[in-house]
Structures are given as structure tokens and as C-alpha cells.
């Protein structure tokens, strides 16, 4: 058994855990990050890729923006396609010049890991048997094994940044947290293809055969999604079937290229309240998930961590715990707005298997409305680019 200590023990080295560690470091607060996966796994894992202006501003302000400014693609609108029509939602015009930056989550993770490395404070990768205890005391503990040895990390505060399937949230005693949950009767098949995007901006398409999305990562790398069965096996989706389906649903003359990544994501909305128990604070996917239709997951994780880092700064430098006491309530206001927006975008654009036609009529009416009313379009736009 080997003992260590840190002011903040962080479970999980996704965007939430890494960014928290970085923001704490900048305030002179020490943290140790524990991660079950390897560094190369984290850097290769393909995830979402849309950054709100507020996320971009934060990354720039804390010194993480150099490559993002060079390689990120700034967009001032998205396209909605339905009933053989295409309509652009103009973010610039509707939100006073705001936009989004298309930059892959795994690139954000790479930039964060490089910054942690430069600070001499990389996570401990490939740890196992992680557990947390003594959460309602002033010295909670994280236990784990690494390289075959048992370790114990004593901290003042634990940040549960271990994603939706992590161990922090389930370590809270029954009854202390309330869960709110919705699963959707479909998933997304996501692919990455080595081909120039066939569009300048993202295309969200509603089609009788199901939803499709054309996104991108760079001038030579395209990202696509297709609504599929929630338990679809990527093996049932040979490349040809994917291109055929994309072409039909997007109603687009698509350029094809080698598919270099293929995976299925289930669709779910989930929130736990409060996002805290004793000295354990949950952030990012550990506390809430959204269906990816609104592109909010990463942005919510960043917003949580910004609130938590500020609160911890006050706590460690001035002994003031007001920010920590308000943490959950502060975050949940933004979380529920994003939950609603993501559910709404999902409901408007997907085919629901049991629908007898009523939902489809509502979807089309809603799409007509957001593409003809400036007020409705502005509501979509301000949520998409991110509320202040
Ligand atoms: N111990 C340590 N680490 C763990 C454990 C554990 N028991 N369980 C999971 N982890 C790690 C995972 O391997 C992962 O690297 O925690 C990390 C959680 O990272 P993410 O799942 O990326 O979650 P988060 O940092 O909150 O970022 C949210 O990720 O899922 C996307 O769309 C989501 O963009 C959003 C973002
Ligand atoms: C992506 O590029 O991965 C992406 C874009 C928009 C979404 C979801 C994912 O709504």
C-alpha cells in the first residue's frame, strides 16, 4: 500500500477531468488525475466536435487555444433539410455575430494532455479497481491499483469526472441523489471518412428513413451520422450501405472516401440532482448526458468545470465555500436548458418507430416554423451557439 495526497483528486481524464486539473493548476491548486484507459486510447477516441463560443473563449483564455485557432473551422450557420427543401439558420444574423467552432473533442483532449505534460502533471493512466470513500468527511479518499500495487489518495475534495459509466456517481448512497432519465428508441451510427466535406456547413436532415447529419473535422476529413437501431451492430452497416443511406437522407451528391472509424452511440437524456454529495463533486457526463443532436455534451462538461474551478479557487485560497455550496444549482440551470434543447432537436429530426403519423406532422410543422419565423429561428440559433 502506498499513500499519497492532493488537494483535489480527480477521477477520469476526459475533457472534464483534464480541464479541471489545468484550471486548478493555473490557480496554484494541486490535483492528481486517475484514468483507467491509456493515453493513446484517449487521444484516438472519436467523439463530438462542435464548440460553443463560450467554450472557445475559455480554452483561449487559459492558454489552450493555439492549435484550435489554427485548425478549428468557424461556422456561422447550419442547414436544416426536410421535405426536399434546405434552409440555412444564420447564426451570425440571429445571434449578433456569434458562431461555433468545429474542432474534434479528441483534439481538445490532445491539447489538454500536452498542457498537463508541460506542467509535469500528467494523469496516472491505466489505473484499476478505483473506488471512493469517506465522502462526508473532510478527507475523502480514492483507492486504486496501478502496476499491481494498491494505492490510496487522500484529498480535500474529489471531482467525479469519470463519465456516464464511471464509479463516482454509483458510490453515493441510495436515496441521496435523484435521477431524471429518458431513453430514445434509436441510436446514431457515426463514421469518419477521409474525404473533403460535401458541404461548407453542418447539415441536419429529417427524412422518412430517419435522421442524418453531415459534419466535418477538417478540409480533408468528413464526419457523418445516421439514425439507426439503438442496438445496431456496425458490422451490419458495410460502407456501401452507409454511403447509399447518407446520399438518400441528406439528398446530396456526396463525395465518398475511405471510412476510417465506425461506431454506434445510444441516445439518452439523463440528469442527476444534486451534482454533489459531501466532498464529492460530479462534473460532465458523470452527472448528465444529452443526445448528441444539439452538440451540447462537451460544452456542458466545460461549463461545469469552469464553475467548479472557480468555486475551488475561492475555497482553497480564501476558505470560502459559498461557490461550492452553489455549485450544483448553478450548473443545473444550464444543464436543464441544454437538456431541453437537445431533446427538442432530437424530437424534431428523428423518426420514431411507433409513430402513427402524428409526431411526423408535428415535426414538419415545427420545421416549417423554425425556418420561416425569425423568432423561432433565433431561439434555435441562440441555444445552438450557447447561452451566456
Ligand atoms: N476510474 C478512472 N477513470 C474512469 C473510470 C474509473 N472508474 N471510469 C471511467 N473513467 C474515465 C473514462 O475512461 C474517460 O476517459 O473517465 C473519463 C470520462 O471522460 P468522458 O466520458 O469523455 O466524460 P467527460 O470528461 O465528462 O466529457 C464529456 O464526452 O461523452 C462525451 O459527449 C460527451 O462531449 C461530452 C464529453
Ligand atoms: C460532430 O461533428 O461530431 C457532431 C456535430 C454536430 C452534432 C453532433 C456531433 O450535433
CSV table of C-alpha atoms and ligand atoms in Angstrom, one decimal:
chain,number,residue,atom,x,y,z
A,1,UNK,CA,0.0,0.0,0.0
A,2,UNK,CA,1.4,3.4,-0.9
A,3,UNK,CA,-0.2,6.6,0.3
A,4,UNK,CA,-0.4,9.9,-1.5
A,5,UNK,CA,-2.3,13.1,-1.0
A,6,UNK,CA,-3.6,16.0,-3.1
A,7,UNK,CA,-5.8,19.0,-2.6
A,8,UNK,CA,-8.2,17.7,-5.4
A,9,UNK,CA,-8.4,14.1,-6.5
A,10,UNK,CA,-9.9,13.8,-10.0
A,11,UNK,CA,-11.4,10.6,-11.3
A,12,UNK,CA,-11.3,10.5,-15.1
A,13,UNK,CA,-9.2,12.1,-17.8
A,14,UNK,CA,-11.8,13.1,-20.3
A,15,UNK,CA,-12.3,16.8,-21.2
A,16,UNK,CA,-13.9,17.5,-17.8
A,17,UNK,CA,-11.1,16.0,-15.6
A,18,UNK,CA,-8.2,17.3,-17.7
A,19,UNK,CA,-9.6,20.8,-18.0
A,20,UNK,CA,-10.4,20.9,-14.2
A,21,UNK,CA,-6.8,19.9,-13.5
A,22,UNK,CA,-5.5,22.5,-15.8
A,23,UNK,CA,-7.7,25.4,-14.4
A,24,UNK,CA,-6.7,24.4,-10.8
A,25,UNK,CA,-3.0,24.3,-11.7
A,26,UNK,CA,-3.3,27.9,-13.0
A,27,UNK,CA,-4.7,28.9,-9.6
A,28,UNK,CA,-1.8,27.1,-7.8
A,29,UNK,CA,-4.1,24.3,-6.6
A,30,UNK,CA,-2.6,20.8,-6.9
A,31,UNK,CA,-4.6,17.8,-8.3
A,32,UNK,CA,-4.0,14.2,-9.2
A,33,UNK,CA,-6.0,12.7,-12.1
A,34,UNK,CA,-6.6,9.0,-12.3
A,35,UNK,CA,-7.7,7.3,-15.6
A,36,UNK,CA,-8.5,3.7,-16.4
A,37,UNK,CA,-7.5,4.0,-20.1
A,38,UNK,CA,-4.2,4.6,-21.8
A,39,UNK,CA,-3.1,8.0,-23.2
A,40,UNK,CA,-3.3,6.8,-26.8
A,41,UNK,CA,-6.8,5.4,-26.3
A,42,UNK,CA,-8.0,8.9,-25.1
A,43,UNK,CA,-6.2,10.6,-28.0
A,44,UNK,CA,-7.7,8.3,-30.6
A,45,UNK,CA,-11.3,8.0,-29.4
A,46,UNK,CA,-13.5,9.9,-31.9
A,47,UNK,CA,-16.2,11.9,-30.2
A,48,UNK,CA,-18.3,15.1,-30.9
A,49,UNK,CA,-16.8,18.2,-32.4
A,50,UNK,CA,-18.8,21.4,-32.0
A,51,UNK,CA,-17.5,24.1,-29.6
A,52,UNK,CA,-19.7,26.9,-28.5
A,53,UNK,CA,-18.3,30.4,-28.4
A,54,UNK,CA,-18.1,30.3,-24.6
A,55,UNK,CA,-16.1,27.1,-24.7
A,56,UNK,CA,-13.7,28.5,-27.3
A,57,UNK,CA,-13.3,31.7,-25.2
A,58,UNK,CA,-12.5,29.7,-22.1
A,59,UNK,CA,-9.9,27.5,-23.9
A,60,UNK,CA,-8.3,30.6,-25.4
A,61,UNK,CA,-8.2,32.4,-22.0
A,62,UNK,CA,-6.5,29.5,-20.3
A,63,UNK,CA,-3.8,29.1,-22.9
A,64,UNK,CA,-5.2,26.1,-24.7
A,65,UNK,CA,-6.3,27.8,-28.0
A,66,UNK,CA,-3.2,27.9,-30.2
A,67,UNK,CA,-3.9,24.8,-32.3
A,68,UNK,CA,-7.7,25.3,-32.1
A,69,UNK,CA,-7.3,28.8,-33.6
A,70,UNK,CA,-5.2,27.4,-36.4
A,71,UNK,CA,-7.2,24.2,-37.2
A,72,UNK,CA,-10.7,24.8,-35.9
A,73,UNK,CA,-13.4,25.7,-38.5
A,74,UNK,CA,-15.5,28.7,-37.6
A,75,UNK,CA,-19.1,28.3,-38.8
A,76,UNK,CA,-21.9,31.0,-38.7
A,77,UNK,CA,-24.8,28.8,-39.6
A,78,UNK,CA,-26.2,25.3,-40.1
A,79,UNK,CA,-28.5,23.8,-42.7
A,80,UNK,CA,-31.8,22.1,-41.9
A,81,UNK,CA,-33.1,19.7,-44.6
A,82,UNK,CA,-36.6,18.3,-44.8
A,83,UNK,CA,-39.3,17.5,-47.4
A,84,UNK,CA,-36.8,18.0,-50.2
A,85,UNK,CA,-36.1,21.6,-49.0
A,86,UNK,CA,-33.0,23.1,-47.5
A,87,UNK,CA,-32.9,26.1,-45.2
A,88,UNK,CA,-30.0,27.9,-43.5
A,89,UNK,CA,-30.2,29.0,-39.9
A,90,UNK,CA,-27.9,32.1,-39.9
A,91,UNK,CA,-26.3,32.3,-36.5
A,92,UNK,CA,-24.4,35.5,-37.3
A,93,UNK,CA,-27.6,37.4,-38.2
A,94,UNK,CA,-29.7,35.8,-35.5
A,95,UNK,CA,-27.3,36.0,-32.5
A,96,UNK,CA,-25.4,39.2,-33.1
A,97,UNK,CA,-22.4,37.7,-34.8
A,98,UNK,CA,-21.9,34.5,-32.7
A,99,UNK,CA,-20.8,31.2,-34.2
A,100,UNK,CA,-19.5,27.8,-33.4
A,101,UNK,CA,-16.1,26.2,-33.9
A,102,UNK,CA,-15.8,22.7,-35.4
A,103,UNK,CA,-12.8,21.1,-33.6
A,104,UNK,CA,-12.8,17.5,-32.5
A,105,UNK,CA,-13.1,16.6,-28.9
A,106,UNK,CA,-10.1,14.3,-29.2
A,107,UNK,CA,-8.1,17.3,-30.4
A,108,UNK,CA,-9.2,19.2,-27.3
A,109,UNK,CA,-8.1,16.2,-25.2
A,110,UNK,CA,-4.7,16.1,-27.0
A,111,UNK,CA,-4.1,19.8,-26.3
A,112,UNK,CA,-5.1,19.4,-22.7
A,113,UNK,CA,-2.7,16.4,-22.3
A,114,UNK,CA,0.1,18.3,-23.8
A,115,UNK,CA,-0.5,21.2,-21.3
A,116,UNK,CA,-0.6,18.8,-18.4
A,117,UNK,CA,2.6,17.2,-19.6
A,118,UNK,CA,4.3,20.5,-19.9
A,119,UNK,CA,3.3,21.3,-16.3
A,120,UNK,CA,4.8,17.9,-15.2
A,121,UNK,CA,1.4,16.7,-14.1
A,122,UNK,CA,0.1,14.0,-16.5
A,123,UNK,CA,-2.7,11.8,-15.3
A,124,UNK,CA,-2.0,8.3,-14.0
A,125,UNK,CA,-3.1,6.2,-16.8
A,126,UNK,CA,-4.3,2.6,-16.8
A,127,UNK,CA,-5.2,2.5,-13.1
A,128,UNK,CA,-7.7,-0.1,-12.0
A,129,UNK,CA,-10.1,-1.0,-9.1
A,130,UNK,CA,-10.9,2.7,-8.5
A,131,UNK,CA,-13.2,3.4,-5.5
A,132,UNK,CA,-14.1,6.4,-3.4
A,133,UNK,CA,-14.9,6.6,0.3
A,134,UNK,CA,-15.2,8.9,3.3
A,135,UNK,CA,-17.1,11.3,1.1
A,136,UNK,CA,-18.9,13.1,4.0
A,137,UNK,CA,-15.6,13.7,5.9
A,138,UNK,CA,-13.1,16.5,5.3
A,139,UNK,CA,-10.5,14.0,3.9
A,140,UNK,CA,-12.2,11.8,1.4
A,141,UNK,CA,-10.1,9.0,-0.2
A,142,UNK,CA,-9.7,7.4,-3.6
A,143,UNK,CA,-8.3,3.9,-3.7
A,144,UNK,CA,-7.0,2.3,-6.8
A,145,UNK,CA,-4.4,-0.2,-8.1
A,146,UNK,CA,-1.6,0.7,-10.5
A,147,UNK,CA,1.1,-1.5,-11.8
A,148,UNK,CA,-0.1,-4.3,-9.5
A,149,UNK,CA,0.2,-2.2,-6.3
A,150,UNK,CA,-2.5,-0.8,-4.1
A,151,UNK,CA,-2.7,3.0,-3.6
A,152,UNK,CA,-4.6,5.4,-1.5
A,153,UNK,CA,-5.0,9.1,-2.5
A,154,UNK,CA,-6.3,11.3,0.4
A,155,UNK,CA,-7.7,14.7,-0.7
A,156,UNK,CA,-9.7,17.6,0.5
A,157,UNK,CA,-12.2,17.3,-2.4
A,158,UNK,CA,-12.9,14.6,-5.0
A,159,UNK,CA,-14.1,15.6,-8.5
A,160,UNK,CA,-16.0,12.8,-10.2
A,161,UNK,CA,-15.2,13.4,-13.9
A,162,UNK,CA,-15.4,9.7,-14.8
A,163,UNK,CA,-18.2,9.9,-17.4
A,164,UNK,CA,-21.6,8.2,-17.6
A,165,UNK,CA,-20.3,4.7,-16.8
A,166,UNK,CA,-17.9,5.8,-14.0
A,167,UNK,CA,-17.8,4.7,-10.4
A,168,UNK,CA,-18.3,8.1,-8.6
A,169,UNK,CA,-22.0,8.6,-9.1
A,170,UNK,CA,-22.9,5.0,-8.1
A,171,UNK,CA,-20.7,5.4,-4.9
A,172,UNK,CA,-23.2,7.9,-3.5
A,173,UNK,CA,-25.6,6.1,-1.0
A,174,UNK,CA,-29.1,5.2,-2.3
A,175,UNK,CA,-31.6,8.0,-1.8
A,176,UNK,CA,-29.1,10.9,-1.7
A,177,UNK,CA,-29.5,11.7,-5.4
A,178,UNK,CA,-32.5,11.9,-7.8
A,179,UNK,CA,-32.2,10.7,-11.3
A,180,UNK,CA,-34.1,12.0,-14.3
A,181,UNK,CA,-33.9,9.9,-17.4
A,182,UNK,CA,-35.2,9.4,-21.0
A,183,UNK,CA,-34.0,6.8,-23.5
A,184,UNK,CA,-34.8,7.1,-27.2
A,185,UNK,CA,-35.8,4.2,-29.4
A,186,UNK,CA,-32.8,4.7,-31.7
A,187,UNK,CA,-29.1,5.3,-31.8
A,188,UNK,CA,-26.6,7.1,-34.1
A,189,UNK,CA,-24.1,5.3,-36.4
A,190,UNK,CA,-21.2,7.6,-36.6
A,191,UNK,CA,-18.4,7.4,-39.3
A,192,UNK,CA,-15.3,9.4,-40.1
A,193,UNK,CA,-14.2,9.4,-43.7
A,194,UNK,CA,-11.1,10.6,-45.4
A,195,UNK,CA,-12.8,12.8,-47.9
A,196,UNK,CA,-13.4,16.6,-48.3
A,197,UNK,CA,-16.8,17.6,-46.9
A,198,UNK,CA,-19.5,17.9,-49.5
A,199,UNK,CA,-20.9,21.0,-47.7
A,200,UNK,CA,-19.5,24.2,-46.1
A,201,UNK,CA,-21.7,24.0,-43.0
A,202,UNK,CA,-23.3,21.2,-41.0
A,203,UNK,CA,-26.4,19.7,-42.5
A,204,UNK,CA,-29.1,18.3,-40.2
A,205,UNK,CA,-31.6,16.2,-42.2
A,206,UNK,CA,-35.0,14.9,-41.3
A,207,UNK,CA,-36.0,12.1,-43.7
A,208,UNK,CA,-38.7,9.4,-43.7
A,209,UNK,CA,-35.9,6.8,-43.5
A,210,UNK,CA,-34.5,8.6,-40.4
A,211,UNK,CA,-32.2,11.4,-39.4
A,212,UNK,CA,-28.8,12.1,-41.0
A,213,UNK,CA,-26.1,14.6,-40.2
A,214,UNK,CA,-23.2,15.8,-42.3
A,215,UNK,CA,-20.4,17.2,-40.1
A,216,UNK,CA,-16.7,17.5,-40.6
A,217,UNK,CA,-13.3,17.7,-38.9
A,218,UNK,CA,-11.1,19.4,-41.5
A,219,UNK,CA,-10.9,20.2,-45.2
A,220,UNK,CA,-10.0,16.6,-45.8
A,221,UNK,CA,-12.0,14.7,-43.1
A,222,UNK,CA,-15.8,14.3,-43.0
A,223,UNK,CA,-17.9,13.1,-40.1
A,224,UNK,CA,-21.4,11.6,-40.7
A,225,UNK,CA,-24.2,10.2,-38.6
A,226,UNK,CA,-27.2,8.1,-39.4
A,227,UNK,CA,-30.1,7.3,-37.2
A,228,UNK,CA,-30.1,3.5,-36.6
A,229,UNK,CA,-31.5,0.9,-34.3
A,230,UNK,CA,-30.3,1.5,-30.7
A,231,UNK,CA,-28.5,-1.8,-30.6
A,232,UNK,CA,-27.3,-1.8,-34.2
A,233,UNK,CA,-24.1,-3.7,-35.0
A,234,UNK,CA,-21.7,-1.7,-37.1
A,235,UNK,CA,-21.0,-5.0,-38.9
A,236,UNK,CA,-24.5,-4.7,-40.4
A,237,UNK,CA,-23.5,-1.4,-41.9
A,238,UNK,CA,-21.0,-2.1,-44.7
A,239,UNK,CA,-19.5,1.0,-46.3
A,240,UNK,CA,-21.7,0.8,-49.3
A,241,UNK,CA,-24.9,0.7,-47.3
A,242,UNK,CA,-23.7,3.8,-45.3
A,243,UNK,CA,-23.0,5.9,-48.4
A,244,UNK,CA,-26.3,4.9,-50.1
A,245,UNK,CA,-28.3,5.8,-47.0
A,246,UNK,CA,-26.4,9.1,-46.5
A,247,UNK,CA,-27.0,10.1,-50.1
A,248,UNK,CA,-30.7,9.4,-49.8
A,249,UNK,CA,-31.3,11.0,-46.4
A,250,UNK,CA,-29.1,14.0,-47.0
A,251,UNK,CA,-30.4,14.4,-50.5
A,252,UNK,CA,-26.9,15.3,-51.6
A,253,UNK,CA,-24.3,14.5,-54.2
A,254,UNK,CA,-21.8,13.1,-51.7
A,255,UNK,CA,-18.1,12.6,-52.3
A,256,UNK,CA,-17.0,9.2,-50.9
A,257,UNK,CA,-13.7,8.3,-49.3
A,258,UNK,CA,-12.3,5.6,-47.1
A,259,UNK,CA,-14.2,5.1,-43.8
A,260,UNK,CA,-11.6,5.2,-41.0
A,261,UNK,CA,-13.9,4.9,-38.0
A,262,UNK,CA,-17.3,3.5,-37.4
A,263,UNK,CA,-19.3,3.2,-34.2
A,264,UNK,CA,-22.8,3.2,-32.7
A,265,UNK,CA,-23.9,5.6,-29.9
A,266,UNK,CA,-27.1,5.1,-27.9
A,267,UNK,CA,-29.3,8.1,-27.4
A,268,UNK,CA,-30.2,9.1,-23.9
A,269,UNK,CA,-31.1,12.1,-21.7
A,270,UNK,CA,-30.0,11.9,-18.1
A,271,UNK,CA,-29.5,14.2,-15.2
A,272,UNK,CA,-28.7,13.5,-11.5
A,273,UNK,CA,-29.6,16.1,-8.8
A,274,UNK,CA,-27.8,17.4,-6.9
A,275,UNK,CA,-24.4,17.1,-8.7
A,276,UNK,CA,-22.7,16.8,-5.3
A,277,UNK,CA,-22.6,14.6,-2.2
A,278,UNK,CA,-20.4,15.6,0.7
A,279,UNK,CA,-17.0,16.4,-0.6
A,280,UNK,CA,-17.7,14.6,-4.0
A,281,UNK,CA,-18.5,16.9,-6.9
A,282,UNK,CA,-19.7,15.4,-10.2
A,283,UNK,CA,-18.9,17.2,-13.5
A,284,UNK,CA,-19.6,16.4,-17.1
A,285,UNK,CA,-21.1,13.1,-18.3
A,286,UNK,CA,-20.8,11.7,-14.8
A,287,UNK,CA,-23.7,14.0,-13.8
A,288,UNK,CA,-25.7,14.4,-17.0
A,289,UNK,CA,-25.8,13.3,-20.6
A,290,UNK,CA,-27.7,14.6,-23.6
A,291,UNK,CA,-28.5,13.1,-27.0
A,292,UNK,CA,-25.8,14.5,-29.4
A,293,UNK,CA,-28.3,16.2,-31.7
A,294,UNK,CA,-27.7,19.6,-30.1
A,295,UNK,CA,-23.9,19.1,-29.8
A,296,UNK,CA,-24.0,20.1,-26.1
A,297,UNK,CA,-22.2,17.3,-24.3
A,298,UNK,CA,-18.7,18.6,-24.4
A,299,UNK,CA,-19.8,22.2,-23.9
A,300,UNK,CA,-21.8,21.3,-20.7
A,301,UNK,CA,-18.7,19.4,-19.3
A,302,UNK,CA,-16.6,22.6,-19.9
A,303,UNK,CA,-19.3,24.8,-18.3
A,304,UNK,CA,-19.4,22.6,-15.2
A,305,UNK,CA,-15.7,22.6,-14.8
A,306,UNK,CA,-15.5,26.4,-15.2
A,307,UNK,CA,-17.9,26.8,-12.2
A,308,UNK,CA,-16.2,24.1,-10.2
A,309,UNK,CA,-12.6,25.5,-10.7
A,310,UNK,CA,-13.8,29.0,-9.7
A,311,UNK,CA,-15.5,27.6,-6.6
A,312,UNK,CA,-12.5,25.5,-5.6
A,313,UNK,CA,-10.3,28.6,-6.1
A,314,UNK,CA,-12.3,30.5,-3.5
A,315,UNK,CA,-12.4,27.5,-1.2
A,316,UNK,CA,-8.6,26.9,-1.2
A,317,UNK,CA,-7.4,30.5,-1.4
A,318,UNK,CA,-9.9,32.2,0.9
A,319,UNK,CA,-11.6,29.4,2.8
A,320,UNK,CA,-14.9,30.5,1.3
A,321,UNK,CA,-17.2,27.6,0.4
A,322,UNK,CA,-20.1,29.7,-1.0
A,323,UNK,CA,-19.2,28.8,-4.6
A,324,UNK,CA,-19.0,25.1,-3.7
A,325,UNK,CA,-22.4,25.2,-1.9
A,326,UNK,CA,-23.9,26.8,-5.0
A,327,UNK,CA,-22.1,24.5,-7.5
A,328,UNK,CA,-24.9,22.1,-8.2
A,329,UNK,CA,-27.7,24.7,-8.5
A,330,UNK,CA,-25.5,27.0,-10.7
A,331,UNK,CA,-24.7,24.1,-13.1
A,332,UNK,CA,-28.1,22.6,-13.2
A,333,UNK,CA,-29.7,25.8,-14.7
A,334,UNK,CA,-27.5,25.5,-17.8
A,335,UNK,CA,-27.8,21.7,-17.8
A,336,UNK,CA,-31.6,21.7,-18.0
A,337,UNK,CA,-31.6,24.3,-20.7
A,338,UNK,CA,-29.3,22.1,-22.8
A,339,UNK,CA,-31.3,19.0,-21.8
A,340,UNK,CA,-34.4,20.7,-23.2
A,341,UNK,CA,-32.7,21.9,-26.4
A,342,UNK,CA,-31.2,18.5,-27.1
A,343,UNK,CA,-34.4,16.7,-26.5
A,344,UNK,CA,-36.3,19.2,-28.7
A,345,UNK,CA,-33.8,18.9,-31.6
A,346,UNK,CA,-33.9,15.1,-31.3
A,347,UNK,CA,-37.7,15.0,-31.3
A,348,UNK,CA,-37.9,17.3,-34.3
A,349,UNK,CA,-35.5,15.4,-36.5
A,350,UNK,CA,-35.7,11.7,-35.8
A,351,UNK,CA,-38.1,9.0,-37.0
A,352,UNK,CA,-40.0,7.5,-34.0
A,353,UNK,CA,-40.7,3.8,-34.7
A,354,UNK,CA,-44.1,3.7,-33.1
A,355,UNK,CA,-45.4,6.9,-34.6
A,356,UNK,CA,-48.7,6.6,-36.5
A,357,UNK,CA,-48.1,9.9,-38.2
A,358,UNK,CA,-49.0,12.4,-35.5
A,359,UNK,CA,-45.4,13.0,-34.5
A,360,UNK,CA,-44.3,13.4,-38.1
A,361,UNK,CA,-47.0,16.1,-38.7
A,362,UNK,CA,-45.8,17.9,-35.6
A,363,UNK,CA,-42.1,17.7,-36.7
A,364,UNK,CA,-42.9,19.2,-40.1
A,365,UNK,CA,-45.0,21.9,-38.6
A,366,UNK,CA,-42.1,22.8,-36.2
A,367,UNK,CA,-39.6,22.7,-39.0
A,368,UNK,CA,-41.7,25.0,-41.1
A,369,UNK,CA,-41.9,27.3,-38.1
A,370,UNK,CA,-38.2,27.5,-37.3
A,371,UNK,CA,-37.4,28.0,-41.0
A,372,UNK,CA,-40.0,30.8,-41.5
A,373,UNK,CA,-40.2,32.7,-38.3
A,374,UNK,CA,-37.3,34.9,-37.3
A,375,UNK,CA,-38.3,34.5,-33.6
A,376,UNK,CA,-38.3,30.7,-33.8
A,377,UNK,CA,-35.0,30.6,-35.8
A,378,UNK,CA,-33.4,32.9,-33.2
A,379,UNK,CA,-34.4,30.6,-30.4
A,380,UNK,CA,-32.7,27.6,-32.2
A,381,UNK,CA,-29.7,29.7,-33.0
A,382,UNK,CA,-29.1,31.2,-29.5
A,383,UNK,CA,-29.3,27.7,-27.9
A,384,UNK,CA,-27.1,26.2,-30.6
A,385,UNK,CA,-24.3,28.7,-30.3
A,386,UNK,CA,-24.7,28.6,-26.5
A,387,UNK,CA,-26.3,30.8,-23.9
A,388,UNK,CA,-24.1,33.1,-21.9
B,1,LIG,N1,-11.7,5.4,-12.9
B,1,LIG,C1,-11.0,6.4,-13.6
B,1,LIG,N2,-11.4,6.8,-14.8
B,1,LIG,C2,-12.6,6.4,-15.3
B,1,LIG,C3,-13.4,5.4,-14.6
B,1,LIG,C4,-12.9,5.0,-13.3
B,1,LIG,N3,-13.6,4.1,-12.6
B,1,LIG,N4,-14.5,5.2,-15.3
B,1,LIG,C5,-14.3,5.9,-16.4
B,1,LIG,N5,-13.2,6.7,-16.4
B,1,LIG,C6,-12.7,7.6,-17.4
B,1,LIG,C7,-13.0,7.2,-18.9
B,1,LIG,O1,-12.1,6.3,-19.4
B,1,LIG,C8,-13.0,8.5,-19.6
B,1,LIG,O2,-11.7,8.8,-20.1
B,1,LIG,O3,-13.3,8.8,-17.2
B,1,LIG,C9,-13.3,9.6,-18.5
B,1,LIG,C10,-14.6,10.3,-18.7
B,1,LIG,O4,-14.5,11.1,-19.8
B,1,LIG,P1,-15.7,11.4,-20.8
B,1,LIG,O5,-16.6,10.2,-20.9
B,1,LIG,O6,-15.2,12.0,-22.0
B,1,LIG,O7,-16.6,12.4,-20.0
B,1,LIG,P2,-16.4,14.0,-19.7
B,1,LIG,O8,-15.0,14.3,-19.4
B,1,LIG,O9,-17.4,14.4,-18.8
B,1,LIG,O10,-16.7,14.7,-21.1
B,1,LIG,C11,-17.9,14.8,-21.7
B,1,LIG,O11,-17.5,13.4,-23.5
B,1,LIG,O12,-19.0,11.6,-23.9
B,1,LIG,C12,-18.6,12.8,-24.3
B,1,LIG,O13,-20.4,13.8,-25.4
B,1,LIG,C13,-19.7,13.8,-24.2
B,1,LIG,O14,-18.6,15.5,-25.2
B,1,LIG,C14,-19.0,15.0,-23.9
B,1,LIG,C15,-17.8,14.7,-23.1
B,2,LIG,C1,-19.8,16.0,-34.8
B,2,LIG,O1,-19.2,16.7,-35.6
B,2,LIG,O2,-19.3,15.0,-34.3
B,2,LIG,C2,-21.2,16.5,-34.4
B,2,LIG,C3,-21.7,17.6,-34.9
B,2,LIG,C4,-22.9,18.0,-34.5
B,2,LIG,C5,-23.7,17.3,-33.6
B,2,LIG,C6,-23.2,16.1,-33.1
B,2,LIG,C7,-21.9,15.7,-33.5
B,2,LIG,O3,-24.9,17.7,-33.3
